[in-house]
Amino acid sequence: MDQEKTSRTASEKNGKALVIVESPAKAKTINKYLGKNYVVKASMGHVRDLPQKAFGVDLEKDFDPTYRVLPTRKKVVTDLKKEAGKADRVFLATDLDREGEAIAWHLVKALGLQESRTQRVIFNEITKPAIQRAFEHPHDIDMDKVNAQQARRILDRIVGYQLSPLLWKKIAKGLSAGRVQSVAVKLIVEREREIEKFVPEEYWKVAALLHAGQAPEAAMEAFETHRQEYEEKPDSKGLKRLFEKHQLFRAELIEVEGQKFKSDNKEQTDQLLEWLGVADYRIADLASKTRLERPPAPFTTASLQQQAASRLKYTTSRTMRVAQQLYEGVELGPDGSIALITYMRTDSTHLAGEALTAVRGYIQNTFGAEYLPEKPNFYASRASAQEAHEAIRPTDVNRRPEDVRSFLTSDQYRLYELIWKRFVACQMPPAQWLVTDAIVHAAAGERTGVFKAIGRTLAFPGFLSLLPYRLEAADAELPRLEKAQPLHKMDVRGTQHFTQPPPRFNEASLVRMLEQLGIGRPSTYAAIISTIQDRGYVVKDDAKFLPTDLGKVVTDQLMQHFPRIMDVKFTSHMEEQLDKIEEAHLDWVKVLNEFYQPFNESLDQAREQMEKQAAESPYTCETCGKPMVYRWTKTGRFLACSGYPECTNAMSVDEEGKPVKNEVRMTEHACPKCGKPMAFRQSKYGPFLGCSGYPECKTTVPCDKEGHPLRKVKPEEVNKTCGECGKPMVAKKGRGRRGGFLACTGYPACKETEPIPDDIAIDWPEPQESGVTCPNCGKPMLVRRSRRGPFLGCKGFPKCRKTMPMPKEGEAAKDDVKKEQEGQGEET
């Protein structure tokens, strides 16, 4: 009976199979490799998630989650249901990681797909052979992967929804905490405190400039013309050429009177220099040997992020965005959309056999047999890496970066070149360096000293022939030297140095530390780094992370009251447990219980014991004379009277915590609305002109430091060109000191942005009224815009934060608004 029903249903279909992927770009690339019997559609990422405005997890029923179709995906789900109803079979071709597996499972549930005609296909690269193999071997959804993703999502929801309200009450409204992000902030806070406590120690180095040739007078004359450069920039390229021409080299003092040289003051160093200045120098020993420098492993997600940050100055989010484009496919002229790299979320350094064969053939044909190792190079992956996954590599090694440069954006080309060169180089032989250690004796009477010089010469470039930038780290070459050879002293000097504190984290070093400690996973690093900045817990200064005062306060409170979840080892342990759900069939409910029980106990204690946060200040309230204390909001700290609520005096502060004096002086400028004089005022965001008729008239005008109104410019008329591609730039609303930023009109091909110049003010268009009334406060709802499109927002913002989706035309609009006002919603 069931077979007859299935047969009858199939006969009513159109004979085509539906393939669902995440993005339109991926759909476009895959579509060209499948025949006419396949229809490829995009889900636009996740279609279901936990509810945005409710907890959505039943703690009493084994963490049972409630999922809802995302409001922005309802139309997508409706369209996919229609397509699935027409198809004989449905293939879920989402990404091969946990997130992709979870998306596939949610699609089954949201679309109501029948298991009998739904299958999963995965591939590491979007090429014709890989696609064909995937569709020849479809399989069922891997529920271990799905449960691993569910456990991570629920774990993060528990921390976010239960810990954030505590922070609102005890520190400031609008704060939030995250299981992994909070630990990342802790690393930055701890590093900053190490720097603050660091006490530099003085030490001295002594170096001699020596001549090994037969013309010391000529060498000295040439050196004297460059002495100032030698004192200020001893490692300059000009001096390197001078050294080579006149057989000069530099040696560093390592031993005095048979003891290791160590000096921590100028007096001791000057005493040494007195006799070293008149000492005789000669070569005491020479030792040469060959050292191998092995090529680096092919890229994993983490190493790609680190190298892109170091070499290209890309943020982690920028790197992953561009890598996603290269993976999903780029238009290459007549060839159409071509995927250039394999899947970019991986922690494996494994390479497929066919990829190794292809790259070895390329190396032999391009560089010659001497550049081809006898066997392929293999690299060890981290313990948790899945060998079924591959490292990040080009899909076709014969598609060189220069061959496709004209089709790629600058970001795409530079990242593809980085990946392509790393892949080819990893299968080339090591570079061979000839390293010479020269030991120099200095003698003056009975006093002796030992100097050491190291020279390095590239004997065979190996993989460095493809990665020439590594040559920049090579040491200078030594002139030809012989044992017992006398040397002529050109100069001997001491230089003062101080020990340095540990460096602040940048994106590359923070990713490296997170990876080493097992905090998060490579696919989450970009989101972690973006989140901790968006929350105002850290800021970037000269590409380095600094914790804000708010970040320090939140971290201190979490470490005091939630030491377990802030413990690096425990966080790493939880990551391992989440991995084992997928890899070792671990019960995901038990993993959640292991975390939740002690967390819930700490939460109960913190509600009682955590005090409302305030910090002492050196200032006194001008209103009542009581001490002022520092308190925090989501955007930073401010000064408030300790006599609150009897005294409500409060003041803004600058970055150093000093009160911002609200300088008020009348100007010659008239209010554009009521005609009254405008007053010059100060805020923590900078100076502005405010109507003297306040509070009846609340008009403000941006101005410069002298109080002159800034020139108003429409967003599309900023008259500035993109420094990256030369196209015009326009102003966009968003985060930033000026409430927005400049963006290239070449987006999405060019994603260059700049701050709004200080000499202009953007004349932002006023939001339009929608004709809908706010169900909360009765004020008009305005049409506002976000990255996801237009929506309705209450005119009473920020007091009323009610938002609603844009209504449809006609009667449908009234029905939608009515449902929204009644709190109705579809739950899947």
PDB file of C-alpha atoms in Angstrom, residues 394-559:
ATOM      1  CA  PRO A 394      42.801  26.015  -4.735  1.00  0.00           C
ATOM      2  CA  THR A 395      40.334  23.765  -6.557  1.00  0.00           C
ATOM      3  CA  ASP A 396      42.640  23.804  -9.599  1.00  0.00           C
ATOM      4  CA  VAL A 397      46.352  24.473  -9.073  1.00  0.00           C
ATOM      5  CA  ASN A 398      46.731  25.316 -12.766  1.00  0.00           C
ATOM      6  CA  ARG A 399      44.426  28.325 -12.302  1.00  0.00           C
ATOM      7  CA  ARG A 400      47.176  30.720 -11.184  1.00  0.00           C
ATOM      8  CA  PRO A 401      46.319  33.982  -9.417  1.00  0.00           C
ATOM      9  CA  GLU A 402      47.631  36.081 -12.304  1.00  0.00           C
ATOM     10  CA  ASP A 403      45.380  34.177 -14.725  1.00  0.00           C
ATOM     11  CA  VAL A 404      42.200  35.272 -12.942  1.00  0.00           C
ATOM     12  CA  ARG A 405      43.292  38.634 -11.569  1.00  0.00           C
ATOM     13  CA  SER A 406      41.211  40.653 -14.039  1.00  0.00           C
ATOM     14  CA  PHE A 407      38.024  38.930 -12.794  1.00  0.00           C
ATOM     15  CA  LEU A 408      38.639  39.362  -9.064  1.00  0.00           C
ATOM     16  CA  THR A 409      38.342  42.259  -6.663  1.00  0.00           C
ATOM     17  CA  SER A 410      41.510  43.360  -4.918  1.00  0.00           C
ATOM     18  CA  ASP A 411      40.491  41.484  -1.744  1.00  0.00           C
ATOM     19  CA  GLN A 412      39.674  38.306  -3.661  1.00  0.00           C
ATOM     20  CA  TYR A 413      42.904  38.361  -5.636  1.00  0.00           C
ATOM     21  CA  ARG A 414      45.167  38.943  -2.651  1.00  0.00           C
ATOM     22  CA  LEU A 415      43.538  36.210  -0.565  1.00  0.00           C
ATOM     23  CA  TYR A 416      43.478  33.740  -3.455  1.00  0.00           C
ATOM     24  CA  GLU A 417      47.170  34.438  -4.124  1.00  0.00           C
ATOM     25  CA  LEU A 418      47.946  33.806  -0.440  1.00  0.00           C
ATOM     26  CA  ILE A 419      46.084  30.459  -0.508  1.00  0.00           C
ATOM     27  CA  TRP A 420      47.470  29.367  -3.884  1.00  0.00           C
ATOM     28  CA  LYS A 421      51.104  30.091  -3.011  1.00  0.00           C
ATOM     29  CA  ARG A 422      50.813  28.442   0.397  1.00  0.00           C
ATOM     30  CA  PHE A 423      49.371  25.292  -1.203  1.00  0.00           C
ATOM     31  CA  VAL A 424      52.067  24.991  -3.868  1.00  0.00           C
ATOM     32  CA  ALA A 425      54.868  25.890  -1.438  1.00  0.00           C
ATOM     33  CA  CYS A 426      53.776  23.234   1.077  1.00  0.00           C
ATOM     34  CA  GLN A 427      54.709  20.517  -1.454  1.00  0.00           C
ATOM     35  CA  MET A 428      58.133  21.942  -2.343  1.00  0.00           C
ATOM     36  CA  PRO A 429      61.464  21.006  -0.726  1.00  0.00           C
ATOM     37  CA  PRO A 430      62.929  22.854   2.287  1.00  0.00           C
ATOM     38  CA  ALA A 431      65.119  25.905   1.811  1.00  0.00           C
ATOM     39  CA  GLN A 432      68.780  25.280   2.615  1.00  0.00           C
ATOM     40  CA  TRP A 433      70.710  27.931   4.516  1.00  0.00           C
ATOM     41  CA  LEU A 434      74.481  27.946   4.973  1.00  0.00           C
ATOM     42  CA  VAL A 435      74.909  29.336   8.490  1.00  0.00           C
ATOM     43  CA  THR A 436      78.348  30.489   9.673  1.00  0.00           C
ATOM     44  CA  ASP A 437      79.179  31.240  13.295  1.00  0.00           C
ATOM     45  CA  ALA A 438      82.276  33.421  13.691  1.00  0.00           C
ATOM     46  CA  ILE A 439      83.882  33.700  17.147  1.00  0.00           C
ATOM     47  CA  VAL A 440      86.014  36.830  17.578  1.00  0.00           C
ATOM     48  CA  HIS A 441      88.509  37.305  20.420  1.00  0.00           C
ATOM     49  CA  ALA A 442      89.322  40.778  21.707  1.00  0.00           C
ATOM     50  CA  ALA A 443      92.427  41.239  23.883  1.00  0.00           C
ATOM     51  CA  ALA A 444      93.871  44.286  25.641  1.00  0.00           C
ATOM     52  CA  GLY A 445      96.692  43.316  27.990  1.00  0.00           C
ATOM     53  CA  GLU A 446      95.324  40.690  30.345  1.00  0.00           C
ATOM     54  CA  ARG A 447      91.706  41.558  29.568  1.00  0.00           C
ATOM     55  CA  THR A 448      89.801  39.417  27.078  1.00  0.00           C
ATOM     56  CA  GLY A 449      86.372  39.417  25.523  1.00  0.00           C
ATOM     57  CA  VAL A 450      84.515  37.151  23.121  1.00  0.00           C
ATOM     58  CA  PHE A 451      82.279  38.420  20.318  1.00  0.00           C
ATOM     59  CA  LYS A 452      80.015  36.382  18.052  1.00  0.00           C
ATOM     60  CA  ALA A 453      78.784  37.077  14.530  1.00  0.00           C
ATOM     61  CA  ILE A 454      76.277  34.990  12.592  1.00  0.00           C
ATOM     62  CA  GLY A 455      75.995  34.991   8.816  1.00  0.00           C
ATOM     63  CA  ARG A 456      73.354  33.251   6.765  1.00  0.00           C
ATOM     64  CA  THR A 457      73.479  32.541   3.042  1.00  0.00           C
ATOM     65  CA  LEU A 458      70.693  30.957   1.009  1.00  0.00           C
ATOM     66  CA  ALA A 459      72.273  27.879  -0.581  1.00  0.00           C
ATOM     67  CA  PHE A 460      69.081  26.462  -2.165  1.00  0.00           C
ATOM     68  CA  PRO A 461      65.788  28.418  -2.144  1.00  0.00           C
ATOM     69  CA  GLY A 462      63.395  25.452  -2.246  1.00  0.00           C
ATOM     70  CA  PHE A 463      59.905  26.664  -1.348  1.00  0.00           C
ATOM     71  CA  LEU A 464      61.274  30.208  -0.818  1.00  0.00           C
ATOM     72  CA  SER A 465      61.453  30.585  -4.578  1.00  0.00           C
ATOM     73  CA  LEU A 466      57.663  30.891  -4.389  1.00  0.00           C
ATOM     74  CA  LEU A 467      57.502  32.790  -1.086  1.00  0.00           C
ATOM     75  CA  PRO A 468      60.276  35.379  -1.463  1.00  0.00           C
ATOM     76  CA  TYR A 469      58.983  37.493   1.387  1.00  0.00           C
ATOM     77  CA  ARG A 470      60.589  35.035   3.788  1.00  0.00           C
ATOM     78  CA  LEU A 471      64.002  36.247   2.562  1.00  0.00           C
ATOM     79  CA  GLU A 472      63.450  39.531   4.382  1.00  0.00           C
ATOM     80  CA  ALA A 473      64.150  37.711   7.662  1.00  0.00           C
ATOM     81  CA  ALA A 474      67.547  36.423   6.472  1.00  0.00           C
ATOM     82  CA  ASP A 475      70.619  37.630   8.381  1.00  0.00           C
ATOM     83  CA  ALA A 476      73.442  39.515   6.676  1.00  0.00           C
ATOM     84  CA  GLU A 477      76.175  37.569   4.939  1.00  0.00           C
ATOM     85  CA  LEU A 478      79.669  37.510   6.465  1.00  0.00           C
ATOM     86  CA  PRO A 479      82.715  38.375   4.369  1.00  0.00           C
ATOM     87  CA  ARG A 480      85.246  35.645   3.635  1.00  0.00           C
ATOM     88  CA  LEU A 481      86.940  34.836   6.949  1.00  0.00           C
ATOM     89  CA  GLU A 482      89.801  32.560   8.030  1.00  0.00           C
ATOM     90  CA  LYS A 483      90.700  31.171  11.426  1.00  0.00           C
ATOM     91  CA  ALA A 484      93.274  33.330  13.313  1.00  0.00           C
ATOM     92  CA  GLN A 485      92.711  36.165  10.833  1.00  0.00           C
ATOM     93  CA  PRO A 486      93.423  39.619  12.374  1.00  0.00           C
ATOM     94  CA  LEU A 487      90.598  42.160  12.120  1.00  0.00           C
ATOM     95  CA  HIS A 488      90.498  45.953  12.076  1.00  0.00           C
ATOM     96  CA  LYS A 489      88.122  47.653  14.499  1.00  0.00           C
ATOM     97  CA  MET A 490      85.997  50.357  12.881  1.00  0.00           C
ATOM     98  CA  ASP A 491      83.734  51.056  15.864  1.00  0.00           C
ATOM     99  CA  VAL A 492      82.728  49.577  19.200  1.00  0.00           C
ATOM    100  CA  ARG A 493      79.753  50.913  21.119  1.00  0.00           C
ATOM    101  CA  GLY A 494      77.218  50.109  23.793  1.00  0.00           C
ATOM    102  CA  THR A 495      73.502  50.593  23.338  1.00  0.00           C
ATOM    103  CA  GLN A 496      70.938  50.940  26.086  1.00  0.00           C
ATOM    104  CA  HIS A 497      67.849  48.716  26.028  1.00  0.00           C
ATOM    105  CA  PHE A 498      64.895  47.945  28.271  1.00  0.00           C
ATOM    106  CA  THR A 499      62.912  44.760  28.652  1.00  0.00           C
ATOM    107  CA  GLN A 500      59.518  45.032  26.970  1.00  0.00           C
ATOM    108  CA  PRO A 501      56.097  44.135  28.351  1.00  0.00           C
ATOM    109  CA  PRO A 502      54.117  41.398  26.608  1.00  0.00           C
ATOM    110  CA  PRO A 503      52.533  42.814  23.441  1.00  0.00           C
ATOM    111  CA  ARG A 504      48.844  43.582  23.220  1.00  0.00           C
ATOM    112  CA  PHE A 505      46.810  41.156  21.151  1.00  0.00           C
ATOM    113  CA  ASN A 506      46.087  41.905  17.540  1.00  0.00           C
ATOM    114  CA  GLU A 507      43.692  39.805  15.459  1.00  0.00           C
ATOM    115  CA  ALA A 508      46.396  37.347  14.396  1.00  0.00           C
ATOM    116  CA  SER A 509      47.822  36.799  17.884  1.00  0.00           C
ATOM    117  CA  LEU A 510      44.372  36.597  19.497  1.00  0.00           C
ATOM    118  CA  VAL A 511      43.295  33.913  17.021  1.00  0.00           C
ATOM    119  CA  ARG A 512      46.557  32.075  17.696  1.00  0.00           C
ATOM    120  CA  MET A 513      45.960  32.203  21.449  1.00  0.00           C
ATOM    121  CA  LEU A 514      42.336  31.066  21.166  1.00  0.00           C
ATOM    122  CA  GLU A 515      43.457  28.148  19.015  1.00  0.00           C
ATOM    123  CA  GLN A 516      46.271  27.164  21.397  1.00  0.00           C
ATOM    124  CA  LEU A 517      43.965  27.242  24.419  1.00  0.00           C
ATOM    125  CA  GLY A 518      41.112  25.436  22.654  1.00  0.00           C
ATOM    126  CA  ILE A 519      38.698  28.351  23.165  1.00  0.00           C
ATOM    127  CA  GLY A 520      35.969  28.324  20.532  1.00  0.00           C
ATOM    128  CA  ARG A 521      36.557  26.807  17.124  1.00  0.00           C
ATOM    129  CA  PRO A 522      38.156  28.313  13.993  1.00  0.00           C
ATOM    130  CA  SER A 523      34.775  28.832  12.359  1.00  0.00           C
ATOM    131  CA  THR A 524      33.681  30.994  15.329  1.00  0.00           C
ATOM    132  CA  TYR A 525      36.767  33.222  15.736  1.00  0.00           C
ATOM    133  CA  ALA A 526      35.508  35.936  13.379  1.00  0.00           C
ATOM    134  CA  ALA A 527      32.169  36.124  15.224  1.00  0.00           C
ATOM    135  CA  ILE A 528      33.907  36.183  18.627  1.00  0.00           C
ATOM    136  CA  ILE A 529      36.177  39.086  17.657  1.00  0.00           C
ATOM    137  CA  SER A 530      33.316  41.061  16.115  1.00  0.00           C
ATOM    138  CA  THR A 531      31.030  40.476  19.108  1.00  0.00           C
ATOM    139  CA  ILE A 532      33.432  41.633  21.817  1.00  0.00           C
ATOM    140  CA  GLN A 533      33.960  44.881  19.904  1.00  0.00           C
ATOM    141  CA  ASP A 534      30.252  45.404  19.209  1.00  0.00           C
ATOM    142  CA  ARG A 535      29.498  44.974  22.910  1.00  0.00           C
ATOM    143  CA  GLY A 536      31.950  47.720  23.810  1.00  0.00           C
ATOM    144  CA  TYR A 537      34.166  45.458  25.919  1.00  0.00           C
ATOM    145  CA  VAL A 538      37.277  46.004  23.798  1.00  0.00           C
ATOM    146  CA  VAL A 539      38.391  48.588  21.253  1.00  0.00           C
ATOM    147  CA  LYS A 540      41.105  48.649  18.634  1.00  0.00           C
ATOM    148  CA  ASP A 541      43.979  51.108  18.833  1.00  0.00           C
ATOM    149  CA  ASP A 542      46.591  50.879  16.099  1.00  0.00           C
ATOM    150  CA  ALA A 543      45.265  47.393  15.234  1.00  0.00           C
ATOM    151  CA  LYS A 544      45.790  46.248  18.857  1.00  0.00           C
ATOM    152  CA  PHE A 545      43.013  45.261  21.288  1.00  0.00           C
ATOM    153  CA  LEU A 546      42.540  47.301  24.457  1.00  0.00           C
ATOM    154  CA  PRO A 547      39.885  46.499  27.060  1.00  0.00           C
ATOM    155  CA  THR A 548      37.476  49.297  27.892  1.00  0.00           C
ATOM    156  CA  ASP A 549      36.592  50.227  31.474  1.00  0.00           C
ATOM    157  CA  LEU A 550      33.310  48.444  30.904  1.00  0.00           C
ATOM    158  CA  GLY A 551      35.121  45.332  29.708  1.00  0.00           C
ATOM    159  CA  LYS A 552      37.291  45.319  32.824  1.00  0.00           C
ATOM    160  CA  VAL A 553      34.338  45.740  35.192  1.00  0.00           C
ATOM    161  CA  VAL A 554      32.278  42.998  33.550  1.00  0.00           C
ATOM    162  CA  THR A 555      35.274  40.648  33.453  1.00  0.00           C
ATOM    163  CA  ASP A 556      36.081  41.230  37.136  1.00  0.00           C
ATOM    164  CA  GLN A 557      32.517  40.501  38.195  1.00  0.00           C
ATOM    165  CA  LEU A 558      32.241  37.382  36.051  1.00  0.00           C
ATOM    166  CA  MET A 559      35.577  36.063  37.344  1.00  0.00           C
TER     167      MET A 559
END
